[in-house]
Amino acid sequence: MIIKRVLVTGGAGFLGSHLCDVLVKQGHDVICLDNFFTGRKKNVEHLIDSHNFELMRHDITMPVFLEVDQIYNLACPASPIHYQYNAVKTIKTSVMGAINVLGLAKRVKARVLQASTSEVYGDPTIHPQNEAYWGNVNPIGIRSCYDEGKRVAETLFFDYHRMNNVDIRIMRIFNTYGPRMHPDDGRVVSNFIVQALGKKDITIYGDGSQTRSFCYVDDLIDGMMRLMNAEGVQGPINMGNPREFTIKELAEKVIELTASPSKIVYKSLPSDDPKQRRPDITLATEKLGWNPEVMLEQGLKKTIEYFSKLIDC
Ligand code: NAD
Ligand code: UDP
């Protein structure tokens, strides 16, 4: 394998830190760039002493000058509570961050991959969602800073490609979970596990009939790296686990696996919360030979183990 110089923006976050692990293990020279808004040094502290790993505090809304061969652009808060905390900053991160990584890719002729999202489909009117669907997004709601920011980022990627021949990859990530999610992240899997382990009420927003499809982090990182390293596949390409569950089913599964005495309580549903979500991954399977392998129960067990240790510490 040819050793590459790889930049991972958002590398100290949940997905970014797992990606850095694999890249460092493969021997690549990895620069992990992060402003530590939702990411933590702890997520990558085990890599600090590796000769082929470098941690860089930087905000991707500002230009960055480096010599690299590949860029994974993951910098952006992903949990609704965190991306809504400073909505304007979230848009800046997606839009100016995209301009900055694309400018860098253009200057040094690097390949650049954008971590886009199923949120570009909004509250979808087709099911499951395939890449040809243009989405149903509210442009002025509380999720719009994230959804529209990611949509503009995709536009910028294609415009830099058309105008400057930048070598781009776009993956649309569906709900992914696993170890190193922040315990206060606010996303549903970590919330339910932390609540169950702490014997607290499990908070379902709405009646719990809304659906999501949950992908384990190792599967997702495998797909991300396949996309980056494949020739002739630009995307956008969906990545996620097509097995769909209601949020109520997820809550019950977490209670069962943790043997928790927690009770389910129902809270109001945030506005614009998508009713259903399931990826059509035909493209990823055909073009990249990718298929997620970790079943929900198996992935939840590993995630529960991680949070149990974290809470014990
Ligand atoms: P995360 O919040 O754990 O990671 C995001 C990282 O980006 C953090 O380390 C954060 O500190 C960093 N960051 C935020 N703003 C920054 C800025 N301005 N400059 C530099 N660094 C910044 O979330 P994650 O789940 O690891 O998500 C990673 C990427 O994948 C995000 O772009 C997200 O939109 C995308 N994504 C994730 C999911 C998922 O289910 N995990 C789904 C769809 C898309
Ligand atoms: N959710 C919930 N309880 C929680 C956190 C989330 O019922 O404690 C719901 C949320 O309303 C949504 C689903 O779980 O319908 C997934 O939420 P998450 O924030 O994980 O991701 P997203 O909505 O961005 O898919």
PDB file of N, CA and C in Angstrom, residues 82-125:
ATOM      1  N   HIS A  82     -26.207  20.033  19.746  1.00  0.00           N
ATOM      2  CA  HIS A  82     -24.952  20.758  19.553  1.00  0.00           C
ATOM      3  C   HIS A  82     -24.952  21.617  18.307  1.00  0.00           C
ATOM      4  N   TYR A  83     -25.561  21.147  17.217  1.00  0.00           N
ATOM      5  CA  TYR A  83     -25.550  22.014  16.018  1.00  0.00           C
ATOM      6  C   TYR A  83     -26.542  23.166  16.150  1.00  0.00           C
ATOM      7  N   GLN A  84     -27.530  23.027  17.052  1.00  0.00           N
ATOM      8  CA  GLN A  84     -28.468  24.131  17.261  1.00  0.00           C
ATOM      9  C   GLN A  84     -27.972  25.121  18.312  1.00  0.00           C
ATOM     10  N   TYR A  85     -26.935  24.747  19.058  1.00  0.00           N
ATOM     11  CA  TYR A  85     -26.402  25.602  20.134  1.00  0.00           C
ATOM     12  C   TYR A  85     -25.938  26.949  19.573  1.00  0.00           C
ATOM     13  N   ASN A  86     -25.253  26.914  18.426  1.00  0.00           N
ATOM     14  CA  ASN A  86     -24.852  28.140  17.742  1.00  0.00           C
ATOM     15  C   ASN A  86     -25.071  27.900  16.249  1.00  0.00           C
ATOM     16  N   ALA A  87     -26.325  28.129  15.837  1.00  0.00           N
ATOM     17  CA  ALA A  87     -26.743  27.758  14.477  1.00  0.00           C
ATOM     18  C   ALA A  87     -25.903  28.454  13.409  1.00  0.00           C
ATOM     19  N   VAL A  88     -25.582  29.721  13.660  1.00  0.00           N
ATOM     20  CA  VAL A  88     -24.820  30.470  12.646  1.00  0.00           C
ATOM     21  C   VAL A  88     -23.431  29.860  12.495  1.00  0.00           C
ATOM     22  N   LYS A  89     -22.838  29.495  13.628  1.00  0.00           N
ATOM     23  CA  LYS A  89     -21.515  28.873  13.583  1.00  0.00           C
ATOM     24  C   LYS A  89     -21.578  27.529  12.831  1.00  0.00           C
ATOM     25  N   THR A  90     -22.678  26.804  13.010  1.00  0.00           N
ATOM     26  CA  THR A  90     -22.818  25.514  12.320  1.00  0.00           C
ATOM     27  C   THR A  90     -22.817  25.707  10.801  1.00  0.00           C
ATOM     28  N   ILE A  91     -23.557  26.721  10.346  1.00  0.00           N
ATOM     29  CA  ILE A  91     -23.570  26.974   8.890  1.00  0.00           C
ATOM     30  C   ILE A  91     -22.184  27.386   8.430  1.00  0.00           C
ATOM     31  N   LYS A  92     -21.540  28.252   9.223  1.00  0.00           N
ATOM     32  CA  LYS A  92     -20.184  28.687   8.833  1.00  0.00           C
ATOM     33  C   LYS A  92     -19.253  27.478   8.729  1.00  0.00           C
ATOM     34  N   THR A  93     -19.370  26.572   9.696  1.00  0.00           N
ATOM     35  CA  THR A  93     -18.488  25.392   9.684  1.00  0.00           C
ATOM     36  C   THR A  93     -18.712  24.578   8.417  1.00  0.00           C
ATOM     37  N   SER A  94     -19.970  24.354   8.049  1.00  0.00           N
ATOM     38  CA  SER A  94     -20.238  23.559   6.846  1.00  0.00           C
ATOM     39  C   SER A  94     -19.801  24.291   5.584  1.00  0.00           C
ATOM     40  N   VAL A  95     -20.176  25.580   5.484  1.00  0.00           N
ATOM     41  CA  VAL A  95     -19.973  26.291   4.217  1.00  0.00           C
ATOM     42  C   VAL A  95     -18.525  26.777   4.083  1.00  0.00           C
ATOM     43  N   MET A  96     -18.055  27.532   5.107  1.00  0.00           N
ATOM     44  CA  MET A  96     -16.679  28.029   5.010  1.00  0.00           C
ATOM     45  C   MET A  96     -15.682  26.872   5.145  1.00  0.00           C
ATOM     46  N   GLY A  97     -16.050  25.884   5.956  1.00  0.00           N
ATOM     47  CA  GLY A  97     -15.198  24.698   6.081  1.00  0.00           C
ATOM     48  C   GLY A  97     -15.045  24.015   4.722  1.00  0.00           C
ATOM     49  N   ALA A  98     -16.151  23.883   3.996  1.00  0.00           N
ATOM     50  CA  ALA A  98     -16.082  23.251   2.659  1.00  0.00           C
ATOM     51  C   ALA A  98     -15.209  24.093   1.734  1.00  0.00           C
ATOM     52  N   ILE A  99     -15.394  25.405   1.751  1.00  0.00           N
ATOM     53  CA  ILE A  99     -14.586  26.283   0.879  1.00  0.00           C
ATOM     54  C   ILE A  99     -13.102  26.124   1.225  1.00  0.00           C
ATOM     55  N   ASN A 100     -12.803  26.055   2.517  1.00  0.00           N
ATOM     56  CA  ASN A 100     -11.392  25.959   2.921  1.00  0.00           C
ATOM     57  C   ASN A 100     -10.760  24.615   2.557  1.00  0.00           C
ATOM     58  N   VAL A 101     -11.498  23.512   2.756  1.00  0.00           N
ATOM     59  CA  VAL A 101     -10.883  22.217   2.384  1.00  0.00           C
ATOM     60  C   VAL A 101     -10.816  22.075   0.861  1.00  0.00           C
ATOM     61  N   LEU A 102     -11.791  22.639   0.162  1.00  0.00           N
ATOM     62  CA  LEU A 102     -11.764  22.550  -1.310  1.00  0.00           C
ATOM     63  C   LEU A 102     -10.644  23.414  -1.882  1.00  0.00           C
ATOM     64  N   GLY A 103     -10.431  24.590  -1.254  1.00  0.00           N
ATOM     65  CA  GLY A 103      -9.324  25.449  -1.683  1.00  0.00           C
ATOM     66  C   GLY A 103      -7.994  24.752  -1.481  1.00  0.00           C
ATOM     67  N   LEU A 104      -7.867  24.093  -0.335  1.00  0.00           N
ATOM     68  CA  LEU A 104      -6.640  23.342  -0.041  1.00  0.00           C
ATOM     69  C   LEU A 104      -6.459  22.197  -1.058  1.00  0.00           C
ATOM     70  N   ALA A 105      -7.551  21.464  -1.293  1.00  0.00           N
ATOM     71  CA  ALA A 105      -7.482  20.332  -2.243  1.00  0.00           C
ATOM     72  C   ALA A 105      -7.090  20.821  -3.629  1.00  0.00           C
ATOM     73  N   LYS A 106      -7.628  21.975  -3.996  1.00  0.00           N
ATOM     74  CA  LYS A 106      -7.318  22.537  -5.323  1.00  0.00           C
ATOM     75  C   LYS A 106      -5.831  22.901  -5.405  1.00  0.00           C
ATOM     76  N   ARG A 107      -5.315  23.560  -4.348  1.00  0.00           N
ATOM     77  CA  ARG A 107      -3.907  24.003  -4.353  1.00  0.00           C
ATOM     78  C   ARG A 107      -2.939  22.831  -4.417  1.00  0.00           C
ATOM     79  N   VAL A 108      -3.201  21.802  -3.593  1.00  0.00           N
ATOM     80  CA  VAL A 108      -2.199  20.723  -3.483  1.00  0.00           C
ATOM     81  C   VAL A 108      -2.610  19.461  -4.260  1.00  0.00           C
ATOM     82  N   LYS A 109      -3.722  19.582  -5.016  1.00  0.00           N
ATOM     83  CA  LYS A 109      -4.239  18.458  -5.832  1.00  0.00           C
ATOM     84  C   LYS A 109      -4.522  17.214  -4.971  1.00  0.00           C
ATOM     85  N   ALA A 110      -5.178  17.453  -3.852  1.00  0.00           N
ATOM     86  CA  ALA A 110      -5.545  16.334  -2.971  1.00  0.00           C
ATOM     87  C   ALA A 110      -6.956  15.858  -3.330  1.00  0.00           C
ATOM     88  N   ARG A 111      -7.251  14.619  -3.007  1.00  0.00           N
ATOM     89  CA  ARG A 111      -8.629  14.112  -3.103  1.00  0.00           C
ATOM     90  C   ARG A 111      -9.347  14.484  -1.808  1.00  0.00           C
ATOM     91  N   VAL A 112     -10.592  14.931  -1.907  1.00  0.00           N
ATOM     92  CA  VAL A 112     -11.290  15.390  -0.701  1.00  0.00           C
ATOM     93  C   VAL A 112     -12.663  14.738  -0.587  1.00  0.00           C
ATOM     94  N   LEU A 113     -12.922  14.184   0.612  1.00  0.00           N
ATOM     95  CA  LEU A 113     -14.204  13.503   0.876  1.00  0.00           C
ATOM     96  C   LEU A 113     -15.028  14.317   1.861  1.00  0.00           C
ATOM     97  N   GLN A 114     -16.280  14.533   1.498  1.00  0.00           N
ATOM     98  CA  GLN A 114     -17.195  15.277   2.368  1.00  0.00           C
ATOM     99  C   GLN A 114     -18.092  14.313   3.137  1.00  0.00           C
ATOM    100  N   ALA A 115     -18.101  14.470   4.487  1.00  0.00           N
ATOM    101  CA  ALA A 115     -19.048  13.718   5.306  1.00  0.00           C
ATOM    102  C   ALA A 115     -20.380  14.455   5.242  1.00  0.00           C
ATOM    103  N   SER A 116     -21.207  14.085   4.270  1.00  0.00           N
ATOM    104  CA  SER A 116     -22.541  14.666   4.176  1.00  0.00           C
ATOM    105  C   SER A 116     -23.498  13.793   4.996  1.00  0.00           C
ATOM    106  N   THR A 117     -24.763  13.968   4.815  1.00  0.00           N
ATOM    107  CA  THR A 117     -25.702  13.370   5.764  1.00  0.00           C
ATOM    108  C   THR A 117     -27.042  13.031   5.130  1.00  0.00           C
ATOM    109  N   SER A 118     -27.730  12.085   5.740  1.00  0.00           N
ATOM    110  CA  SER A 118     -29.104  11.772   5.341  1.00  0.00           C
ATOM    111  C   SER A 118     -30.014  12.978   5.542  1.00  0.00           C
ATOM    112  N   GLU A 119     -29.562  13.953   6.359  1.00  0.00           N
ATOM    113  CA  GLU A 119     -30.388  15.150   6.596  1.00  0.00           C
ATOM    114  C   GLU A 119     -30.599  15.963   5.324  1.00  0.00           C
ATOM    115  N   VAL A 120     -29.778  15.737   4.294  1.00  0.00           N
ATOM    116  CA  VAL A 120     -30.025  16.456   3.031  1.00  0.00           C
ATOM    117  C   VAL A 120     -31.371  16.029   2.436  1.00  0.00           C
ATOM    118  N   TYR A 121     -31.908  14.879   2.881  1.00  0.00           N
ATOM    119  CA  TYR A 121     -33.234  14.445   2.422  1.00  0.00           C
ATOM    120  C   TYR A 121     -34.353  15.046   3.284  1.00  0.00           C
ATOM    121  N   GLY A 122     -33.991  15.699   4.413  1.00  0.00           N
ATOM    122  CA  GLY A 122     -34.985  16.328   5.295  1.00  0.00           C
ATOM    123  C   GLY A 122     -35.952  15.304   5.857  1.00  0.00           C
ATOM    124  N   ASP A 123     -37.243  15.663   5.854  1.00  0.00           N
ATOM    125  CA  ASP A 123     -38.298  14.743   6.280  1.00  0.00           C
ATOM    126  C   ASP A 123     -38.787  14.074   4.995  1.00  0.00           C
ATOM    127  N   PRO A 124     -38.224  12.920   4.631  1.00  0.00           N
ATOM    128  CA  PRO A 124     -38.374  12.426   3.254  1.00  0.00           C
ATOM    129  C   PRO A 124     -39.781  11.961   2.909  1.00  0.00           C
ATOM    130  N   THR A 125     -40.159  12.215   1.672  1.00  0.00           N
ATOM    131  CA  THR A 125     -41.475  11.766   1.201  1.00  0.00           C
ATOM    132  C   THR A 125     -41.354  10.480   0.389  1.00  0.00           C
TER     133      THR A 125
END
